[in-house]
C-alpha positions as CSV (number, residue, x, y, z in Angstrom):
1,M,-21.5,-53.3,-1.7
2,V,-17.9,-52.5,-0.9
3,R,-17.5,-51.1,-4.4
4,K,-20.5,-48.8,-3.9
5,M,-19.1,-47.6,-0.5
6,I,-15.8,-46.9,-2.1
7,I,-17.3,-44.8,-4.8
8,L,-19.6,-42.8,-2.3
9,V,-16.6,-42.1,-0.1
10,A,-14.7,-41.0,-3.1
11,V,-17.5,-38.6,-4.4
12,T,-17.9,-37.2,-0.9
13,M,-14.1,-36.4,-0.6
14,A,-14.1,-34.9,-4.0
15,A,-16.9,-32.6,-3.0
16,M,-15.2,-31.6,0.1
17,G,-11.9,-31.1,-1.7
18,G,-13.6,-28.7,-4.0
19,T,-14.5,-26.3,-1.2
20,A,-11.7,-27.0,1.3
21,G,-9.4,-23.9,1.8
22,A,-11.7,-21.7,-0.2
23,V,-12.2,-18.2,1.3
24,V,-15.9,-17.1,1.3
25,S,-16.3,-13.4,1.4
26,P,-19.3,-12.1,3.2
27,S,-22.0,-10.7,0.9
28,P,-22.8,-7.1,1.0
29,Q,-26.3,-8.0,2.4
30,A,-24.6,-9.6,5.4
31,I,-22.9,-6.3,6.3
32,P,-25.1,-4.0,8.4
33,Q,-26.4,-0.8,6.7
34,Q,-24.6,1.5,9.0
35,D,-21.3,-0.1,8.3
36,R,-21.8,-0.2,4.5
37,D,-22.9,3.5,4.6
38,F,-19.9,4.5,6.5
39,L,-17.5,2.8,4.2
40,V,-19.0,4.5,1.2
41,Q,-19.2,8.0,3.0
42,A,-15.7,7.7,4.2
43,H,-14.2,6.8,0.7
44,Q,-16.2,9.6,-0.9
45,A,-15.0,12.2,1.7
46,N,-11.4,11.0,1.2
47,L,-11.7,11.3,-2.6
48,T,-13.1,14.8,-2.2
49,E,-10.4,15.9,0.3
50,I,-7.6,14.6,-2.1
51,E,-9.0,16.3,-5.2
52,S,-9.8,19.5,-3.3
53,S,-6.3,19.7,-1.8
54,K,-4.6,18.9,-5.2
55,A,-6.6,21.9,-6.6
56,A,-5.5,24.0,-3.7
57,R,-1.8,23.3,-4.4
58,E,-2.2,24.1,-7.9
59,K,-4.2,27.3,-7.2
60,T,-1.7,28.6,-4.7
61,A,1.4,27.8,-6.6
62,G,1.4,30.9,-8.6
63,Q,-0.6,33.3,-6.4
64,Q,0.7,36.1,-4.3
65,D,2.6,34.8,-1.4
66,R,0.1,35.8,1.3
67,E,0.5,34.2,4.8
68,V,-3.1,32.5,4.5
69,T,-2.0,31.3,0.9
70,R,1.2,29.6,2.4
71,T,-1.2,28.1,5.1
72,V,-3.5,26.7,2.5
73,R,-0.7,25.2,0.6
74,K,0.7,23.6,3.7
75,L,-2.7,22.2,4.7
76,A,-3.4,20.8,1.2
77,K,0.0,19.1,1.3
78,K,-0.8,17.4,4.7
79,F,-4.5,16.6,3.6
80,I,-3.3,14.7,0.5
81,K,-0.9,12.5,2.5
82,D,-3.4,11.9,5.4
83,H,-6.5,11.1,3.3
84,K,-4.5,8.8,0.9
85,K,-3.6,6.8,4.0
86,L,-7.1,6.8,5.3
87,D,-8.6,5.8,1.9
88,K,-6.2,3.0,1.5
89,A,-7.4,1.4,4.9
90,V,-11.1,2.0,3.8
91,R,-10.7,0.3,0.5
92,Q,-8.9,-2.7,2.1
93,V,-11.7,-3.2,4.5
94,A,-14.4,-2.7,1.9
95,D,-12.7,-5.4,-0.3
96,Q,-12.5,-7.7,2.7
97,L,-16.2,-7.3,3.5
98,G,-17.3,-7.4,-0.1
99,V,-18.7,-3.8,-0.1
100,K,-18.5,-2.1,-3.4
101,L,-17.3,1.5,-3.3
102,P,-18.1,4.5,-5.8
103,D,-15.5,5.8,-8.0
104,T,-16.2,9.5,-7.6
105,P,-17.3,12.0,-4.9
106,N,-21.2,12.4,-4.6
107,T,-23.2,15.1,-6.5
108,E,-23.1,17.6,-3.6
109,Q,-19.3,17.2,-3.1
110,R,-18.6,17.4,-6.9
111,K,-20.7,20.7,-6.9
112,Q,-18.8,22.2,-4.1
113,L,-15.4,21.2,-5.6
114,D,-16.3,22.9,-8.9
115,E,-17.6,26.1,-7.1
116,V,-14.4,26.5,-5.1
117,S,-12.1,25.6,-7.8
118,A,-13.6,28.4,-10.1
119,L,-12.3,31.0,-7.5
120,S,-8.9,32.5,-7.3
121,G,-6.6,34.5,-5.0
122,A,-7.7,35.4,-1.5
123,E,-11.3,34.5,-2.4
124,F,-10.2,31.0,-3.1
125,D,-8.2,30.7,0.1
126,R,-11.2,31.7,2.3
127,A,-13.7,29.6,0.3
128,W,-11.4,26.5,0.4
129,I,-10.8,26.7,4.0
130,S,-14.6,27.1,4.7
131,A,-15.4,24.1,2.4
132,E,-12.8,21.9,4.1
133,L,-14.3,22.8,7.5
134,H,-17.6,21.8,6.4
135,G,-16.5,18.6,4.8
136,H,-14.4,17.6,7.9
137,H,-17.3,18.3,10.2
138,E,-19.5,16.0,8.3
139,T,-16.8,13.3,8.3
140,L,-16.3,13.7,12.0
141,A,-20.1,13.2,12.6
142,A,-20.1,10.1,10.4
143,V,-17.0,8.8,12.3
144,E,-18.7,9.3,15.7
145,Q,-21.9,7.7,14.5
146,E,-20.0,4.6,13.3
147,I,-18.1,4.3,16.5
148,E,-21.4,4.7,18.5
149,N,-23.8,2.5,16.2
150,G,-21.6,0.4,14.0
151,S,-21.4,-3.4,14.2
152,S,-18.5,-4.6,12.2
153,P,-15.3,-4.6,14.3
154,E,-13.2,-3.9,11.1
155,V,-15.4,-0.8,10.2
156,K,-15.5,0.5,13.9
157,E,-11.6,0.2,14.0
158,L,-11.3,2.4,10.9
159,A,-13.6,5.0,12.4
160,T,-11.7,4.9,15.7
161,E,-8.4,5.4,13.9
162,A,-9.6,8.1,11.7
163,K,-11.2,10.3,14.4
164,P,-8.0,11.9,15.9
165,I,-6.8,12.6,12.3
166,V,-10.0,14.2,11.3
167,Q,-10.1,16.3,14.5
168,E,-6.5,17.4,13.9
169,H,-7.5,18.7,10.4
170,I,-10.4,20.5,11.9
171,D,-8.2,22.3,14.6
172,L,-5.8,23.3,11.9
173,L,-8.5,24.7,9.7
174,L,-10.1,26.6,12.5
175,K,-6.8,28.1,13.2
176,A,-6.5,29.1,9.6
177,E,-9.9,30.5,9.4
178,R,-9.2,32.8,12.3
179,A,-5.9,34.0,10.8
180,S,-7.6,34.6,7.4
181,T,-10.3,36.8,8.8
182,P,-8.9,39.4,11.3
183,G,-11.2,41.6,13.2
184,P,-11.5,45.3,12.4
185,S,-9.3,46.1,15.4
186,E,-6.5,43.8,14.4
187,S,-3.5,45.2,12.5
188,A,-2.5,44.1,9.0
189,G,0.6,42.4,10.3
190,P,1.6,38.9,9.7
191,S,-1.0,36.4,10.9
192,E,-0.3,33.1,12.7
193,S,-0.4,30.0,10.6
194,P,-0.8,26.4,11.6
195,S,2.6,24.6,12.5
196,L,3.1,22.3,9.6
197,S,6.2,20.9,8.2
198,E,7.3,21.9,4.6
199,S,9.4,18.9,4.0
200,P,8.6,16.9,0.8
201,S,6.7,13.7,1.0
202,P,7.3,11.0,-1.7
203,S,3.9,9.7,-1.4
204,E,2.4,12.9,-2.6
205,S,1.3,13.3,-6.2
């Protein structure tokens, strides 16, 4: 009898030891749909902004040095840095919660990237600013929806931290849009550009 009890205790302890200390990640099904959708949307938005901004830097590098072109170049530089940082946080939370993220922008984002990238010169500058405004407004709407309706504390924190950055980008883009489309009564003199630093950043590539 004592031998049987010893064997039973040993088996029980072995079973417990097999799971002790193991970290069990929540399944994607355990994460509310709103939170999962936001992680995917935020990741694809970041991928789009990074790719679009890299294209802008390449496009403006050899173009006539117009004021709006310099503005686009500065904005693209900032957006690459900011969206890489935002996406790193998104990927960390997605890994933590067991949410699989796509590898590329969605079909609509891909189409817009291709259309804008096919342009050049002043036409590219204006189209890029317009596309960036559209994308950032969509991102801001998704951020606000997550803050309002999200359930996961980790995902809601992501949205809360991203909101002022996205809003700053929108403000800069609106300023750039006004500068790139002067009214008929305005002179052709130099236009105002957003105040951005030109200092190099080692994190950009």
